[in-house]
Coordinates of C-alpha atoms in Angstrom, one line a residue:
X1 CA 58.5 65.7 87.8
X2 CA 58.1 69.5 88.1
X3 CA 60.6 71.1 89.7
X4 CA 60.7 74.2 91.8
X5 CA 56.8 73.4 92.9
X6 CA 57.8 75.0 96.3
X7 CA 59.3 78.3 95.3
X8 CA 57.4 81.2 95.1
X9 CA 57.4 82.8 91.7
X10 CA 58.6 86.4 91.1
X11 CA 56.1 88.5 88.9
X12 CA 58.8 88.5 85.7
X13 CA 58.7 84.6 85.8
X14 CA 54.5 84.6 86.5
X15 CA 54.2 86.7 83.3
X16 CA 56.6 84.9 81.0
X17 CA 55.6 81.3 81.8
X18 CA 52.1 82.6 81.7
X19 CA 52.1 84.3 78.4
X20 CA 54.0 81.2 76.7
X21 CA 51.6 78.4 78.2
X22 CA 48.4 80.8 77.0
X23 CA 50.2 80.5 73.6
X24 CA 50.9 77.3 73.1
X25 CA 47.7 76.1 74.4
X26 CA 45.3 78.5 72.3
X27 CA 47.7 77.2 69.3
X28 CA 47.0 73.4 70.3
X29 CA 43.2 73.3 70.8
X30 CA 42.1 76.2 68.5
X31 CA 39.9 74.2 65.9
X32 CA 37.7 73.2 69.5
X33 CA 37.3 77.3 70.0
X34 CA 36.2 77.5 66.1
X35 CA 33.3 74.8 66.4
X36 CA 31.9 76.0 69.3
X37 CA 31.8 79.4 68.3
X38 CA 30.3 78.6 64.9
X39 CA 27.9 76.5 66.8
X40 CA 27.1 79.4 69.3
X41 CA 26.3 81.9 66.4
X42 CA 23.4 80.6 64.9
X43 CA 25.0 77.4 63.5
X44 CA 21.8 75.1 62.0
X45 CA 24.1 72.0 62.5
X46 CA 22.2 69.1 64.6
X47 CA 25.9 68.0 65.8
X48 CA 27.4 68.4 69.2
X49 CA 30.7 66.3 68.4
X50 CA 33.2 68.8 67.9
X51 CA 35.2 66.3 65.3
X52 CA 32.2 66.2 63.2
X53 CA 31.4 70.2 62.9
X54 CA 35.4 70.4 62.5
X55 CA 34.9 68.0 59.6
X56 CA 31.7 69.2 57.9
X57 CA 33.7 73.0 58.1
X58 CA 37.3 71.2 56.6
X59 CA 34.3 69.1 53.9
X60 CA 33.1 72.4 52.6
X61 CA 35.3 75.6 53.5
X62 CA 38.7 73.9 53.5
X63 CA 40.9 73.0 56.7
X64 CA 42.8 76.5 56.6
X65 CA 39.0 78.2 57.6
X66 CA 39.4 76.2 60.9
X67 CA 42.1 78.7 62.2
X68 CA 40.5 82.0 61.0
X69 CA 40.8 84.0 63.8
X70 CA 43.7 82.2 65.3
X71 CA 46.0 84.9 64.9
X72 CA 43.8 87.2 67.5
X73 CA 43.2 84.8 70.0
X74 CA 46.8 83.5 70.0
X75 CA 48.0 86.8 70.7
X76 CA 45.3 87.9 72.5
X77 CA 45.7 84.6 75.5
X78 CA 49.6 85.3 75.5
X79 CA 48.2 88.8 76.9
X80 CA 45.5 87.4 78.8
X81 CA 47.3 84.5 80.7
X82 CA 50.4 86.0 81.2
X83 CA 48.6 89.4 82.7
X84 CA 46.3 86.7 84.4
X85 CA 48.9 84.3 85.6
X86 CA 50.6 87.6 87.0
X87 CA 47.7 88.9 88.7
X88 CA 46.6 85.7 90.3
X89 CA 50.4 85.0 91.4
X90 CA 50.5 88.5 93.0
X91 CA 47.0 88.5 94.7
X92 CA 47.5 84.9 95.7
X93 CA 51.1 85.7 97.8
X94 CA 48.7 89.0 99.9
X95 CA 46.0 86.6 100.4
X96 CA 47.8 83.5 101.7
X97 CA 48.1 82.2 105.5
X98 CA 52.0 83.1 106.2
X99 CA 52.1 79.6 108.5
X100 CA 50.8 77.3 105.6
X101 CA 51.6 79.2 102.5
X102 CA 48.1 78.5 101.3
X103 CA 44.8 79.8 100.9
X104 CA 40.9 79.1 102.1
X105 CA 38.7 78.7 99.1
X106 CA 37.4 81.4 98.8
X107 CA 39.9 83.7 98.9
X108 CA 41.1 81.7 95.8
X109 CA 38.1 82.3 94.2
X110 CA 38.3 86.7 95.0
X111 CA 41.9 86.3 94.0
X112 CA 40.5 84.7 90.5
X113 CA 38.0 87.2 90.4
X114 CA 40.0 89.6 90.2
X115 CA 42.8 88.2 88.0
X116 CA 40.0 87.6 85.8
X117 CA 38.8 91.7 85.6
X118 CA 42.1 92.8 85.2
X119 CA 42.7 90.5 82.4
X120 CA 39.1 90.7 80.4
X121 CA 39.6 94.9 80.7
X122 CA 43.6 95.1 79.6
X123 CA 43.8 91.9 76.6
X124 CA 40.3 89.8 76.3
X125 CA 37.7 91.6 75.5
X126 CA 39.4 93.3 72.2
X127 CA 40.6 90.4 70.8
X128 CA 38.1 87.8 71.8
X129 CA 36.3 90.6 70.1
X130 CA 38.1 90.6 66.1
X131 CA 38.2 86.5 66.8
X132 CA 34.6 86.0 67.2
X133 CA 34.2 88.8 64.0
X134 CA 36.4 87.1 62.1
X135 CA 34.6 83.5 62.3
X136 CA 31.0 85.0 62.2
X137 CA 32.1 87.1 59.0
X138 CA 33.6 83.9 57.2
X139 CA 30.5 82.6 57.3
X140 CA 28.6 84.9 55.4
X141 CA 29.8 87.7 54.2
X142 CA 33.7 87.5 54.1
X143 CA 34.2 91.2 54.2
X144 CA 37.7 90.7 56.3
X145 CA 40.4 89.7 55.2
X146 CA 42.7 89.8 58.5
X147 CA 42.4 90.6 62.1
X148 CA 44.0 93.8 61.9
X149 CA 41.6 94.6 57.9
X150 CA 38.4 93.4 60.6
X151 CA 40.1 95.6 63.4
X152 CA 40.0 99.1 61.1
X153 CA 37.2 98.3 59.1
X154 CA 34.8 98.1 62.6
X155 CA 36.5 100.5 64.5
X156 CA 35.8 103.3 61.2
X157 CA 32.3 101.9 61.3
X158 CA 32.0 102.1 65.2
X159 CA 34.0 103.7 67.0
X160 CA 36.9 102.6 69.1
X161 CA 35.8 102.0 72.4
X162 CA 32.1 100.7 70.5
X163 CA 34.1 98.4 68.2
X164 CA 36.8 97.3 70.6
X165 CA 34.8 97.0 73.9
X166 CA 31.9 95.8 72.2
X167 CA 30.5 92.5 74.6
X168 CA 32.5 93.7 77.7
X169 CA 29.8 93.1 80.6
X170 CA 29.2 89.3 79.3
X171 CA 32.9 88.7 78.5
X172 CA 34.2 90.2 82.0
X173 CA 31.7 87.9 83.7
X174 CA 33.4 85.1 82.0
X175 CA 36.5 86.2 82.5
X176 CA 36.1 86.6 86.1
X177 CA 33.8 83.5 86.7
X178 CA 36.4 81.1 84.4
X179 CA 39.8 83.0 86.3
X180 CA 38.0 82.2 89.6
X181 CA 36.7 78.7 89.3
X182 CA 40.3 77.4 86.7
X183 CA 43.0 79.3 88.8
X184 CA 40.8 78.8 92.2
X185 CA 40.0 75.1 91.8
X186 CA 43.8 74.2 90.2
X187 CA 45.3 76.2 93.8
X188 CA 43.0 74.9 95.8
X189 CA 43.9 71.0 94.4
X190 CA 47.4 72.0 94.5
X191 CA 47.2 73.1 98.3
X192 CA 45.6 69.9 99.1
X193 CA 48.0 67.8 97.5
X194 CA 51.1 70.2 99.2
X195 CA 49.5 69.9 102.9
X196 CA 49.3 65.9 102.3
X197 CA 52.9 65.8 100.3
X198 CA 51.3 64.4 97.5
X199 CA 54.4 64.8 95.1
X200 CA 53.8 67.2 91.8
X201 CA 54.3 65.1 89.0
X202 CA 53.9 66.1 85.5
X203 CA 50.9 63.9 85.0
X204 CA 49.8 65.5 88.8
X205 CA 49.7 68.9 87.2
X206 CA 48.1 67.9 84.2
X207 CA 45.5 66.3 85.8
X208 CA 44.4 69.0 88.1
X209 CA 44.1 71.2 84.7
X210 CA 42.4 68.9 83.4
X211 CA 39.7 69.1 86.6
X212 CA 39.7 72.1 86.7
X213 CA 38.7 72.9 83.3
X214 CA 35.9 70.4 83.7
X215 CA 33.9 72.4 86.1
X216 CA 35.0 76.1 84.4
X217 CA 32.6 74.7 81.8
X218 CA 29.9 74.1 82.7
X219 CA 30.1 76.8 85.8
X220 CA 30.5 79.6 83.3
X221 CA 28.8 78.3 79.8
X222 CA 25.9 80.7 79.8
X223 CA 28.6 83.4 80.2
X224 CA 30.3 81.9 77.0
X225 CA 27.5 82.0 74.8
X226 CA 26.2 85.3 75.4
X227 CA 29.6 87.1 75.1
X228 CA 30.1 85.2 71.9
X229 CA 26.4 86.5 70.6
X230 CA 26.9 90.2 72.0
X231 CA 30.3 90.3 70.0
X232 CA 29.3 88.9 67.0
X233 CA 30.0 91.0 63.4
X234 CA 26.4 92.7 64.1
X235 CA 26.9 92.8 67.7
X236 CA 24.4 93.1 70.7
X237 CA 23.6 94.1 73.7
X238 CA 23.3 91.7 77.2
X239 CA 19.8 92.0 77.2
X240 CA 19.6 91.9 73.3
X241 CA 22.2 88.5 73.5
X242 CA 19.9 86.8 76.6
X243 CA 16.7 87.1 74.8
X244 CA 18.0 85.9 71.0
X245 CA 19.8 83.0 72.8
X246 CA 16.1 82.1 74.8
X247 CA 14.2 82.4 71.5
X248 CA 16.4 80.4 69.1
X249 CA 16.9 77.4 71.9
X250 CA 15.0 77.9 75.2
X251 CA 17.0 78.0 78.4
X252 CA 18.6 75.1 77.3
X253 CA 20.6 77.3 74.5
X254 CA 22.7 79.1 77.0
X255 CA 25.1 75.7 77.8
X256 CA 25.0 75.6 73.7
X257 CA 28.4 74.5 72.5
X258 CA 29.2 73.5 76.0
X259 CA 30.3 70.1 74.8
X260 CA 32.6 71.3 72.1
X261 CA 34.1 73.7 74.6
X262 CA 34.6 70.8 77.1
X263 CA 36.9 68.8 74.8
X264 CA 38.8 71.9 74.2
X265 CA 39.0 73.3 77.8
X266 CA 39.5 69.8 79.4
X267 CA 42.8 69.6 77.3
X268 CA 43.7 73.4 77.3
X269 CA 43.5 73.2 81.4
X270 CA 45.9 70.2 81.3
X271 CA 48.2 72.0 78.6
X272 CA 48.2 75.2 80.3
X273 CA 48.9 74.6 83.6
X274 CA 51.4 71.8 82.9
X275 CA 53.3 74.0 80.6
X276 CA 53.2 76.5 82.6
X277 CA 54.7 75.3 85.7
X278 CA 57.5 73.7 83.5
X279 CA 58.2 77.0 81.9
X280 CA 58.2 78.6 85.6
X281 CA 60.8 75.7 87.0
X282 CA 62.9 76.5 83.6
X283 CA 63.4 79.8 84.0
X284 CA 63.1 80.6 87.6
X285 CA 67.0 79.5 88.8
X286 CA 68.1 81.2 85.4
X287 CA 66.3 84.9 86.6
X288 CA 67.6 83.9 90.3
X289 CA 70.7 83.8 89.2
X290 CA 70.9 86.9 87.4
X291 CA 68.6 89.2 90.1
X292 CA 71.3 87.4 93.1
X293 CA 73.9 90.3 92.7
X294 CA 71.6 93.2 92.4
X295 CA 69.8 92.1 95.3
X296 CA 72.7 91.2 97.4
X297 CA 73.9 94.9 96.6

């Protein structure tokens, strides 16, 4: 059972149960996020099973390649999710109908939306950034040797903002789109099952991750795969990203690597949410009962 479903979460607990379930789901499925970014840059391989690219890479690079770029996107979707889980917690509480404590669809979606901005401008977009570097160097160059070598090595070659903010149109569109349709569709499952007292079980939550990052995919795959291609190690623009995609696969090439992401997003939805709200129900009485005497003062 998860406990404290009902409460309403202060900002402190949003950002720490947040941050740790963006942790410890990048952590879990990471190997998913390597083959489909391999795939999406180039990658000759005929296979769409994940297992099988995550094999041929363990067959000839060794299995410690399959976490090259872990590091960045760890810390980079403890930032993200806890300043998204934050966001969407505070937006969520303006926007909702004070009688039923919920909210109409599509003010879950703007309150995603927006979640989504705030976190692609503040955490994703630089380290989404140094991960997708990282992996596209490995493969042919191997001029990095660590996130924060491939961090100072592109930003003396580019720039700051240039080498940092490099692919922020295409990732702030999936960042918004995948905020909107994850957070919006999980709410709007979770409202449901509230206004029908539908009781929030463990496997409950897990499954309305799950869900929800069923239809994130393929929603928001064409905004994947050109944010991966624009911030690749030689980098592109939108228009650049579009027309290389088109070329190399046809229309078809912009879902490319959607089935690779499935596997990983259908778990990382049912990781993340579940761990989050258990995180939340965890801490939550413990903050209560420390913020009880200041507030009663």
């Amino acid at each position: 059972m998860v406990s404290g479903e009902g409460a309403e979460k202060t900002p402190l607990v949003s950002l720490i149960a947040g941050g740790t379930a963006g942790g410890v789901e990048a952590t879990i499925t990471y190997p998913f996020e390597f083959a489909k970014t391999r795939v999406q840059l180039h990658d000759d391989s005929p296979s769409k099973n994940p297992f099988r690219v995550i094999k041929a890479v363990i067959e000839k690079e060794g299995p410690r390649s399959l976490y090259k770029g872990c590091e960045t996107l760890v810390a980079g979707t403890i930032l993200k999710d806890a300043i998204r889980f934050i966001s969407f917690d505070s937006i969520k509480s303006a926007f909702k109908d004070p009688e039923t404590g919920t909210l109409s669809p599509l003010r879950n979606l703007l309150a995603g939306i927006s979640a989504g901005v705030v976190a692609s401008t503040f955490a994703v977009t630089p380290t989404e950034r140094i991960k997708t570097a990282l992996i596209d160097d490995a493969r042919h160059d191997k001029r990095f040797t660590s996130p924060w070598h491939a961090t100072k090595t592109l930003v003396a070659e580019h720039g700051l903002v240039k080498a940092m903010y490099r692919g922020y149109v295409t990732t702030t569109l999936k960042q918004a789109s995948t905020t909107a349709v994850r957070l919006g569709t999980y709410n709007i499952l979770k409202d449901f099952e509230r206004l029908r007292d539908i009781p929030q079980t463990t496997a409950t939550t897990f499954g309305n991750g799950a869900v929800a990052g069923t239809i994130v995919v393929f929603v928001t795959q064409p905004f994947d795969t050109l944010k991966t291609r624009a911030q690749s190690v030689r980098g592109a623009g939108v228009k650049e990203a579009f027309t290389s995609i088109i070329a190399d696969y046809g229309v078809k090439g912009l879902w490319r690597g959607s089935t690779m992401r499935l596997g990983r997003t259908v778990l990382a939805g049912g990781i993340l949410f579940t761990t989050y709200e258990w995180v939340a129900a965890l801490i939550q009485p413990v903050l209560d009962k420390k913020l009880l005497p200041a507030r009663s003062e």
